[in-house]
Amino acid sequence: MRKMNSNLLTIIVSGPSGVGKSTLLSFLPKEEFYFSISHTTRPPRHNEKDGEDYYFVEEKTFLEMIERGDFLEWVKVHSYYYGTSKGEITKANTLGKHLVFDVEVIGAGKLKSYFGEKAVTIFIAPPDFETLKKRLISRGTESEEKIKERLERARFELSFAGFYDYVVINDDLERAKERLFSIIKAELCKPSKVFAKLKDLF
Ligand code: ADP
Ligand code: 5GP
């Protein structure tokens, strides 16, 4: 649990593949936000680095980690395993930074159960399905078959949007960024966060 530094935020972000989660989250300053690095069996994309974007591991290693109880949560989606290791929370606490998770909806539910009130959940949605499809294709990182698989999964992911604290429509990137920043600013003004910072006043 995040006992220390309770003025720090725990942010769980979900949204269908290709909606722009990574793009939007890249606007958050690295000096203040720690982005949980998941383990995955998916092969790296051309621009991805091991230990930065993900820890890219063999399926055997991933299954051993499950056996050892190394994960806070894990899932198998788009034919690959993805999981959040317990060590990621410790890292964020040690660094004294806000903690950000980019996870699909099932993992998000598990993380929310773990963190409870401490966590804020944000769903990133596309303006429409056609736009999502175009973005996924224009990113050029997946084969036609994989894009089809991700679009099928997108319908399932979108059906969970109503369970999140906030929904950010990523239509115009600047506007979506403003929405995301507004949520974070508002969350930092919650009494629990302010009191933790100003102990001698309250
Ligand atoms: P995700 O992390 O949700 O899978 P990405 O951040 O990789 O999605 O974005 C998918 C593609 O859509 C990328 O090529 C990105 O540059 C583009 N993109 C993201 N947001 C917007 C936007 N608001 N308008 C147009 N293109 C966008
Ligand atoms: P991608 O292959 O596009 O990087 O990620 C595919 C999906 O897996 C995205 O929805 C992303 O949010 C999700 N994901 C990434 N890491 C994790 C994780 O550790 N746990 C869960 N549950 N989902 C993850």
mmCIF file of C-alpha atoms and ligand atoms in Angstrom:
data_model
loop_
_atom_site.group_PDB
_atom_site.id
_atom_site.type_symbol
_atom_site.label_atom_id
_atom_site.label_comp_id
_atom_site.label_asym_id
_atom_site.label_seq_id
_atom_site.Cartn_x
_atom_site.Cartn_y
_atom_site.Cartn_z
ATOM 1 C CA MET A 1 0.000 0.000 0.000
ATOM 2 C CA ARG A 2 1.009 3.645 -0.409
ATOM 3 C CA LYS A 3 1.261 4.537 3.264
ATOM 4 C CA MET A 4 4.045 7.065 3.012
ATOM 5 C CA ASN A 5 3.706 10.190 0.922
ATOM 6 C CA SER A 6 -0.070 10.052 0.929
ATOM 7 C CA ASN A 7 -0.189 13.392 -0.892
ATOM 8 C CA LEU A 8 0.923 11.417 -3.938
ATOM 9 C CA LEU A 9 -1.583 10.292 -6.543
ATOM 10 C CA THR A 10 -2.149 6.763 -7.807
ATOM 11 C CA ILE A 11 -3.628 7.010 -11.294
ATOM 12 C CA ILE A 12 -5.031 4.032 -13.198
ATOM 13 C CA VAL A 13 -5.502 4.700 -16.916
ATOM 14 C CA SER A 14 -7.317 2.427 -19.385
ATOM 15 C CA GLY A 15 -8.719 2.702 -22.874
ATOM 16 C CA PRO A 16 -8.802 0.668 -26.061
ATOM 17 C CA SER A 17 -5.578 -0.011 -27.891
ATOM 18 C CA GLY A 18 -4.679 2.895 -30.203
ATOM 19 C CA VAL A 19 -6.846 5.482 -28.437
ATOM 20 C CA GLY A 20 -3.795 7.536 -27.437
ATOM 21 C CA LYS A 21 -3.014 6.516 -23.842
ATOM 22 C CA SER A 22 0.776 6.495 -24.290
ATOM 23 C CA THR A 23 0.644 9.760 -26.261
ATOM 24 C CA LEU A 24 -1.386 11.536 -23.568
ATOM 25 C CA LEU A 25 0.604 10.123 -20.661
ATOM 26 C CA SER A 26 3.853 11.230 -22.295
ATOM 27 C CA PHE A 27 2.817 14.837 -21.497
ATOM 28 C CA LEU A 28 3.077 14.171 -17.747
ATOM 29 C CA PRO A 29 6.519 15.252 -16.472
ATOM 30 C CA LYS A 30 8.818 12.342 -15.587
ATOM 31 C CA GLU A 31 10.230 14.313 -12.645
ATOM 32 C CA GLU A 32 6.839 14.101 -10.902
ATOM 33 C CA PHE A 33 5.232 10.942 -12.294
ATOM 34 C CA TYR A 34 6.472 7.359 -12.144
ATOM 35 C CA PHE A 35 5.046 5.177 -14.924
ATOM 36 C CA SER A 36 4.676 1.601 -13.751
ATOM 37 C CA ILE A 37 6.665 -0.658 -16.079
ATOM 38 C CA SER A 38 4.749 -3.847 -16.790
ATOM 39 C CA HIS A 39 6.107 -7.226 -17.761
ATOM 40 C CA THR A 40 4.889 -8.626 -21.073
ATOM 41 C CA THR A 41 5.450 -11.543 -23.418
ATOM 42 C CA ARG A 42 4.571 -9.328 -26.415
ATOM 43 C CA PRO A 43 7.559 -8.715 -28.696
ATOM 44 C CA PRO A 44 8.912 -5.131 -28.549
ATOM 45 C CA ARG A 45 7.863 -2.617 -31.235
ATOM 46 C CA HIS A 46 10.666 -0.960 -33.204
ATOM 47 C CA ASN A 47 10.743 2.111 -30.911
ATOM 48 C CA GLU A 48 10.343 0.283 -27.589
ATOM 49 C CA LYS A 49 13.133 -0.350 -25.099
ATOM 50 C CA ASP A 50 13.344 -3.169 -22.573
ATOM 51 C CA GLY A 51 13.124 -1.785 -19.026
ATOM 52 C CA GLU A 52 11.641 1.501 -20.246
ATOM 53 C CA ASP A 53 8.403 0.701 -22.054
ATOM 54 C CA TYR A 54 8.047 -2.818 -20.699
ATOM 55 C CA TYR A 55 10.126 -5.637 -19.306
ATOM 56 C CA PHE A 56 9.967 -7.945 -22.306
ATOM 57 C CA VAL A 57 10.157 -11.560 -21.098
ATOM 58 C CA GLU A 58 9.698 -15.084 -22.408
ATOM 59 C CA GLU A 59 6.436 -16.841 -21.594
ATOM 60 C CA LYS A 60 8.332 -19.312 -19.373
ATOM 61 C CA THR A 61 9.684 -16.446 -17.241
ATOM 62 C CA PHE A 62 6.254 -14.825 -17.023
ATOM 63 C CA LEU A 63 4.632 -18.082 -15.880
ATOM 64 C CA GLU A 64 7.370 -18.567 -13.252
ATOM 65 C CA MET A 65 6.673 -15.055 -11.972
ATOM 66 C CA ILE A 66 2.968 -15.893 -11.655
ATOM 67 C CA GLU A 67 3.902 -19.049 -9.707
ATOM 68 C CA ARG A 68 6.138 -17.043 -7.347
ATOM 69 C CA GLY A 69 3.364 -14.513 -6.715
ATOM 70 C CA ASP A 70 5.421 -11.642 -8.130
ATOM 71 C CA PHE A 71 2.417 -9.908 -9.713
ATOM 72 C CA LEU A 72 -0.132 -7.580 -8.202
ATOM 73 C CA GLU A 73 -2.268 -8.390 -11.233
ATOM 74 C CA TRP A 74 -1.799 -10.019 -14.611
ATOM 75 C CA VAL A 75 -3.905 -10.823 -17.680
ATOM 76 C CA LYS A 76 -3.651 -12.453 -21.065
ATOM 77 C CA VAL A 77 -4.910 -10.136 -23.834
ATOM 78 C CA HIS A 78 -4.250 -9.892 -27.564
ATOM 79 C CA SER A 79 -2.628 -13.361 -27.212
ATOM 80 C CA TYR A 80 0.092 -12.087 -24.839
ATOM 81 C CA TYR A 81 0.584 -11.897 -21.088
ATOM 82 C CA TYR A 82 0.803 -8.514 -19.331
ATOM 83 C CA GLY A 83 1.370 -7.971 -15.613
ATOM 84 C CA THR A 84 2.165 -5.410 -12.940
ATOM 85 C CA SER A 85 4.889 -6.599 -10.586
ATOM 86 C CA LYS A 86 4.650 -5.722 -6.898
ATOM 87 C CA GLY A 87 8.033 -3.989 -7.050
ATOM 88 C CA GLU A 88 6.608 -1.106 -9.131
ATOM 89 C CA ILE A 89 4.746 0.376 -6.152
ATOM 90 C CA THR A 90 7.850 0.315 -3.988
ATOM 91 C CA LYS A 91 9.776 2.124 -6.738
ATOM 92 C CA ALA A 92 7.238 4.957 -6.978
ATOM 93 C CA ASN A 93 7.185 5.355 -3.187
ATOM 94 C CA THR A 94 10.983 5.397 -2.967
ATOM 95 C CA LEU A 95 11.136 8.056 -5.681
ATOM 96 C CA GLY A 96 8.351 10.096 -4.047
ATOM 97 C CA LYS A 97 6.449 10.396 -7.324
ATOM 98 C CA HIS A 98 2.841 10.046 -8.419
ATOM 99 C CA LEU A 99 2.247 6.514 -9.666
ATOM 100 C CA VAL A 100 0.641 5.916 -13.069
ATOM 101 C CA PHE A 101 -0.632 2.590 -14.437
ATOM 102 C CA ASP A 102 -1.570 2.037 -18.098
ATOM 103 C CA VAL A 103 -3.545 -1.208 -17.912
ATOM 104 C CA GLU A 104 -6.528 -2.830 -19.599
ATOM 105 C CA VAL A 105 -9.899 -2.943 -17.850
ATOM 106 C CA ILE A 106 -9.610 -6.219 -15.926
ATOM 107 C CA GLY A 107 -6.228 -5.294 -14.479
ATOM 108 C CA ALA A 108 -7.572 -1.820 -13.700
ATOM 109 C CA GLY A 109 -10.357 -3.383 -11.632
ATOM 110 C CA LYS A 110 -7.863 -5.484 -9.687
ATOM 111 C CA LEU A 111 -5.602 -2.484 -9.023
ATOM 112 C CA LYS A 112 -8.611 -0.403 -7.922
ATOM 113 C CA SER A 113 -9.599 -3.135 -5.439
ATOM 114 C CA TYR A 114 -6.048 -3.139 -4.114
ATOM 115 C CA PHE A 115 -5.623 0.646 -3.760
ATOM 116 C CA GLY A 116 -9.269 1.489 -2.960
ATOM 117 C CA GLU A 117 -10.005 5.187 -2.373
ATOM 118 C CA LYS A 118 -6.350 6.062 -2.850
ATOM 119 C CA ALA A 119 -6.542 5.468 -6.595
ATOM 120 C CA VAL A 120 -8.212 7.575 -9.254
ATOM 121 C CA THR A 121 -9.338 5.818 -12.430
ATOM 122 C CA ILE A 122 -9.362 7.495 -15.852
ATOM 123 C CA PHE A 123 -10.737 5.994 -19.049
ATOM 124 C CA ILE A 124 -9.488 7.372 -22.368
ATOM 125 C CA ALA A 125 -12.117 7.025 -25.109
ATOM 126 C CA PRO A 126 -12.000 7.763 -28.831
ATOM 127 C CA PRO A 127 -14.489 10.252 -30.354
ATOM 128 C CA ASP A 128 -15.824 7.362 -32.481
ATOM 129 C CA PHE A 129 -14.904 3.841 -33.557
ATOM 130 C CA GLU A 130 -13.695 4.851 -37.036
ATOM 131 C CA THR A 131 -11.132 7.252 -35.529
ATOM 132 C CA LEU A 132 -9.856 4.491 -33.270
ATOM 133 C CA LYS A 133 -9.432 2.194 -36.258
ATOM 134 C CA LYS A 134 -7.575 4.897 -38.224
ATOM 135 C CA ARG A 135 -5.182 5.586 -35.330
ATOM 136 C CA LEU A 136 -4.433 1.928 -34.831
ATOM 137 C CA ILE A 137 -3.704 1.508 -38.555
ATOM 138 C CA SER A 138 -1.677 4.745 -38.850
ATOM 139 C CA ARG A 139 0.521 3.810 -35.883
ATOM 140 C CA GLY A 140 1.772 1.005 -38.101
ATOM 141 C CA THR A 141 2.949 -1.239 -35.286
ATOM 142 C CA GLU A 142 0.593 -4.189 -35.684
ATOM 143 C CA SER A 143 -0.223 -6.607 -38.482
ATOM 144 C CA GLU A 144 -3.681 -6.547 -40.064
ATOM 145 C CA GLU A 145 -4.646 -9.609 -38.044
ATOM 146 C CA LYS A 146 -3.479 -8.060 -34.761
ATOM 147 C CA ILE A 147 -5.338 -4.818 -35.539
ATOM 148 C CA LYS A 148 -8.528 -6.848 -36.052
ATOM 149 C CA GLU A 149 -7.965 -8.604 -32.717
ATOM 150 C CA ARG A 150 -7.406 -5.258 -30.941
ATOM 151 C CA LEU A 151 -10.518 -3.676 -32.486
ATOM 152 C CA GLU A 152 -12.622 -6.638 -31.371
ATOM 153 C CA ARG A 153 -11.260 -6.234 -27.855
ATOM 154 C CA ALA A 154 -11.934 -2.455 -28.031
ATOM 155 C CA ARG A 155 -15.715 -2.981 -27.863
ATOM 156 C CA PHE A 156 -15.265 -4.955 -24.629
ATOM 157 C CA GLU A 157 -12.925 -2.318 -23.157
ATOM 158 C CA LEU A 158 -15.334 0.534 -24.062
ATOM 159 C CA SER A 159 -18.167 -1.211 -22.209
ATOM 160 C CA PHE A 160 -16.250 -0.591 -18.941
ATOM 161 C CA ALA A 161 -15.930 3.207 -19.359
ATOM 162 C CA GLY A 162 -18.845 3.901 -16.985
ATOM 163 C CA PHE A 163 -17.026 2.267 -14.059
ATOM 164 C CA TYR A 164 -14.202 4.824 -14.106
ATOM 165 C CA ASP A 165 -13.998 8.046 -12.079
ATOM 166 C CA TYR A 166 -13.366 10.085 -15.234
ATOM 167 C CA VAL A 167 -13.677 9.641 -18.995
ATOM 168 C CA VAL A 168 -11.434 11.693 -21.261
ATOM 169 C CA ILE A 169 -12.430 11.803 -24.924
ATOM 170 C CA ASN A 170 -9.259 11.977 -26.974
ATOM 171 C CA ASP A 171 -10.528 13.879 -30.015
ATOM 172 C CA ASP A 172 -8.227 16.856 -30.375
ATOM 173 C CA LEU A 173 -4.933 16.047 -28.651
ATOM 174 C CA GLU A 174 -4.492 19.485 -27.025
ATOM 175 C CA ARG A 175 -8.028 19.423 -25.651
ATOM 176 C CA ALA A 176 -7.623 15.893 -24.337
ATOM 177 C CA LYS A 177 -4.340 16.858 -22.681
ATOM 178 C CA GLU A 178 -6.091 19.803 -20.966
ATOM 179 C CA ARG A 179 -8.811 17.442 -19.716
ATOM 180 C CA LEU A 180 -6.223 15.068 -18.295
ATOM 181 C CA PHE A 181 -4.306 17.887 -16.616
ATOM 182 C CA SER A 182 -7.547 19.312 -15.157
ATOM 183 C CA ILE A 183 -8.369 15.958 -13.571
ATOM 184 C CA ILE A 184 -4.927 15.746 -12.000
ATOM 185 C CA LYS A 185 -5.116 19.339 -10.716
ATOM 186 C CA ALA A 186 -8.533 18.638 -9.169
ATOM 187 C CA GLU A 187 -7.351 15.377 -7.581
ATOM 188 C CA LEU A 188 -4.416 17.226 -5.999
ATOM 189 C CA CYS A 189 -6.926 19.584 -4.363
ATOM 190 C CA LYS A 190 -8.778 16.754 -2.587
ATOM 191 C CA PRO A 191 -8.640 17.310 1.203
ATOM 192 C CA SER A 192 -6.714 14.070 1.810
ATOM 193 C CA LYS A 193 -3.945 15.209 -0.545
ATOM 194 C CA VAL A 194 -3.823 18.795 0.757
ATOM 195 C CA PHE A 195 -3.862 17.778 4.451
ATOM 196 C CA ALA A 196 -0.991 15.370 3.920
ATOM 197 C CA LYS A 197 1.091 18.255 2.574
ATOM 198 C CA LEU A 198 0.134 20.887 5.148
ATOM 199 C CA LYS A 199 0.340 18.832 8.341
ATOM 200 C CA ASP A 200 1.032 21.809 10.624
ATOM 201 C CA LEU A 201 -2.043 23.761 9.415
ATOM 202 C CA PHE A 202 -4.805 21.208 9.938
HETATM 203 P P1 ADP B 1 -2.358 3.614 -27.029
HETATM 204 O O1 ADP B 1 -1.191 3.870 -26.110
HETATM 205 O O2 ADP B 1 -3.669 3.935 -26.396
HETATM 206 O O3 ADP B 1 -2.353 2.254 -27.642
HETATM 207 P P2 ADP B 1 -0.997 5.553 -28.768
HETATM 208 O O4 ADP B 1 -0.664 6.614 -27.781
HETATM 209 O O5 ADP B 1 0.105 4.662 -29.251
HETATM 210 O O6 ADP B 1 -2.231 4.653 -28.257
HETATM 211 O O7 ADP B 1 -1.684 6.279 -30.016
HETATM 212 C C1 ADP B 1 -2.052 5.573 -31.200
HETATM 213 C C2 ADP B 1 -1.807 6.460 -32.425
HETATM 214 O O8 ADP B 1 -2.726 7.561 -32.438
HETATM 215 C C3 ADP B 1 -0.397 7.068 -32.443
HETATM 216 O O9 ADP B 1 0.087 7.043 -33.766
HETATM 217 C C4 ADP B 1 -0.622 8.507 -31.953
HETATM 218 O O10 ADP B 1 0.342 9.395 -32.476
HETATM 219 C C5 ADP B 1 -2.024 8.804 -32.478
HETATM 220 N N1 ADP B 1 -2.824 9.752 -31.651
HETATM 221 C C6 ADP B 1 -2.949 9.786 -30.311
HETATM 222 N N2 ADP B 1 -3.791 10.761 -29.937
HETATM 223 C C7 ADP B 1 -4.212 11.380 -31.066
HETATM 224 C C8 ADP B 1 -5.108 12.477 -31.337
HETATM 225 N N3 ADP B 1 -5.746 13.124 -30.368
HETATM 226 N N4 ADP B 1 -5.291 12.828 -32.625
HETATM 227 C C9 ADP B 1 -4.677 12.158 -33.630
HETATM 228 N N5 ADP B 1 -3.821 11.119 -33.452
HETATM 229 C C10 ADP B 1 -3.597 10.735 -32.181
HETATM 230 P P1 5GP B 2 0.134 -2.804 -25.831
HETATM 231 O O1 5GP B 2 0.451 -4.152 -26.376
HETATM 232 O O2 5GP B 2 -0.627 -1.947 -26.828
HETATM 233 O O3 5GP B 2 1.333 -2.097 -25.249
HETATM 234 O O4 5GP B 2 -0.867 -3.018 -24.596
HETATM 235 C C1 5GP B 2 -2.032 -3.748 -24.772
HETATM 236 C C2 5GP B 2 -2.954 -3.552 -23.575
HETATM 237 O O5 5GP B 2 -2.347 -4.106 -22.406
HETATM 238 C C3 5GP B 2 -3.251 -2.077 -23.247
HETATM 239 O O6 5GP B 2 -4.644 -1.966 -23.001
HETATM 240 C C4 5GP B 2 -2.475 -1.828 -21.988
HETATM 241 O O7 5GP B 2 -3.115 -0.863 -21.179
HETATM 242 C C5 5GP B 2 -2.527 -3.199 -21.337
HETATM 243 N N1 5GP B 2 -1.473 -3.439 -20.338
HETATM 244 C C6 5GP B 2 -0.179 -3.079 -20.387
HETATM 245 N N2 5GP B 2 0.475 -3.487 -19.283
HETATM 246 C C7 5GP B 2 -0.441 -4.108 -18.508
HETATM 247 C C8 5GP B 2 -0.390 -4.742 -17.223
HETATM 248 O O8 5GP B 2 0.615 -4.822 -16.544
HETATM 249 N N3 5GP B 2 -1.551 -5.272 -16.767
HETATM 250 C C9 5GP B 2 -2.719 -5.222 -17.464
HETATM 251 N N4 5GP B 2 -3.796 -5.735 -16.901
HETATM 252 N N5 5GP B 2 -2.806 -4.632 -18.670
HETATM 253 C C10 5GP B 2 -1.679 -4.085 -19.187
#
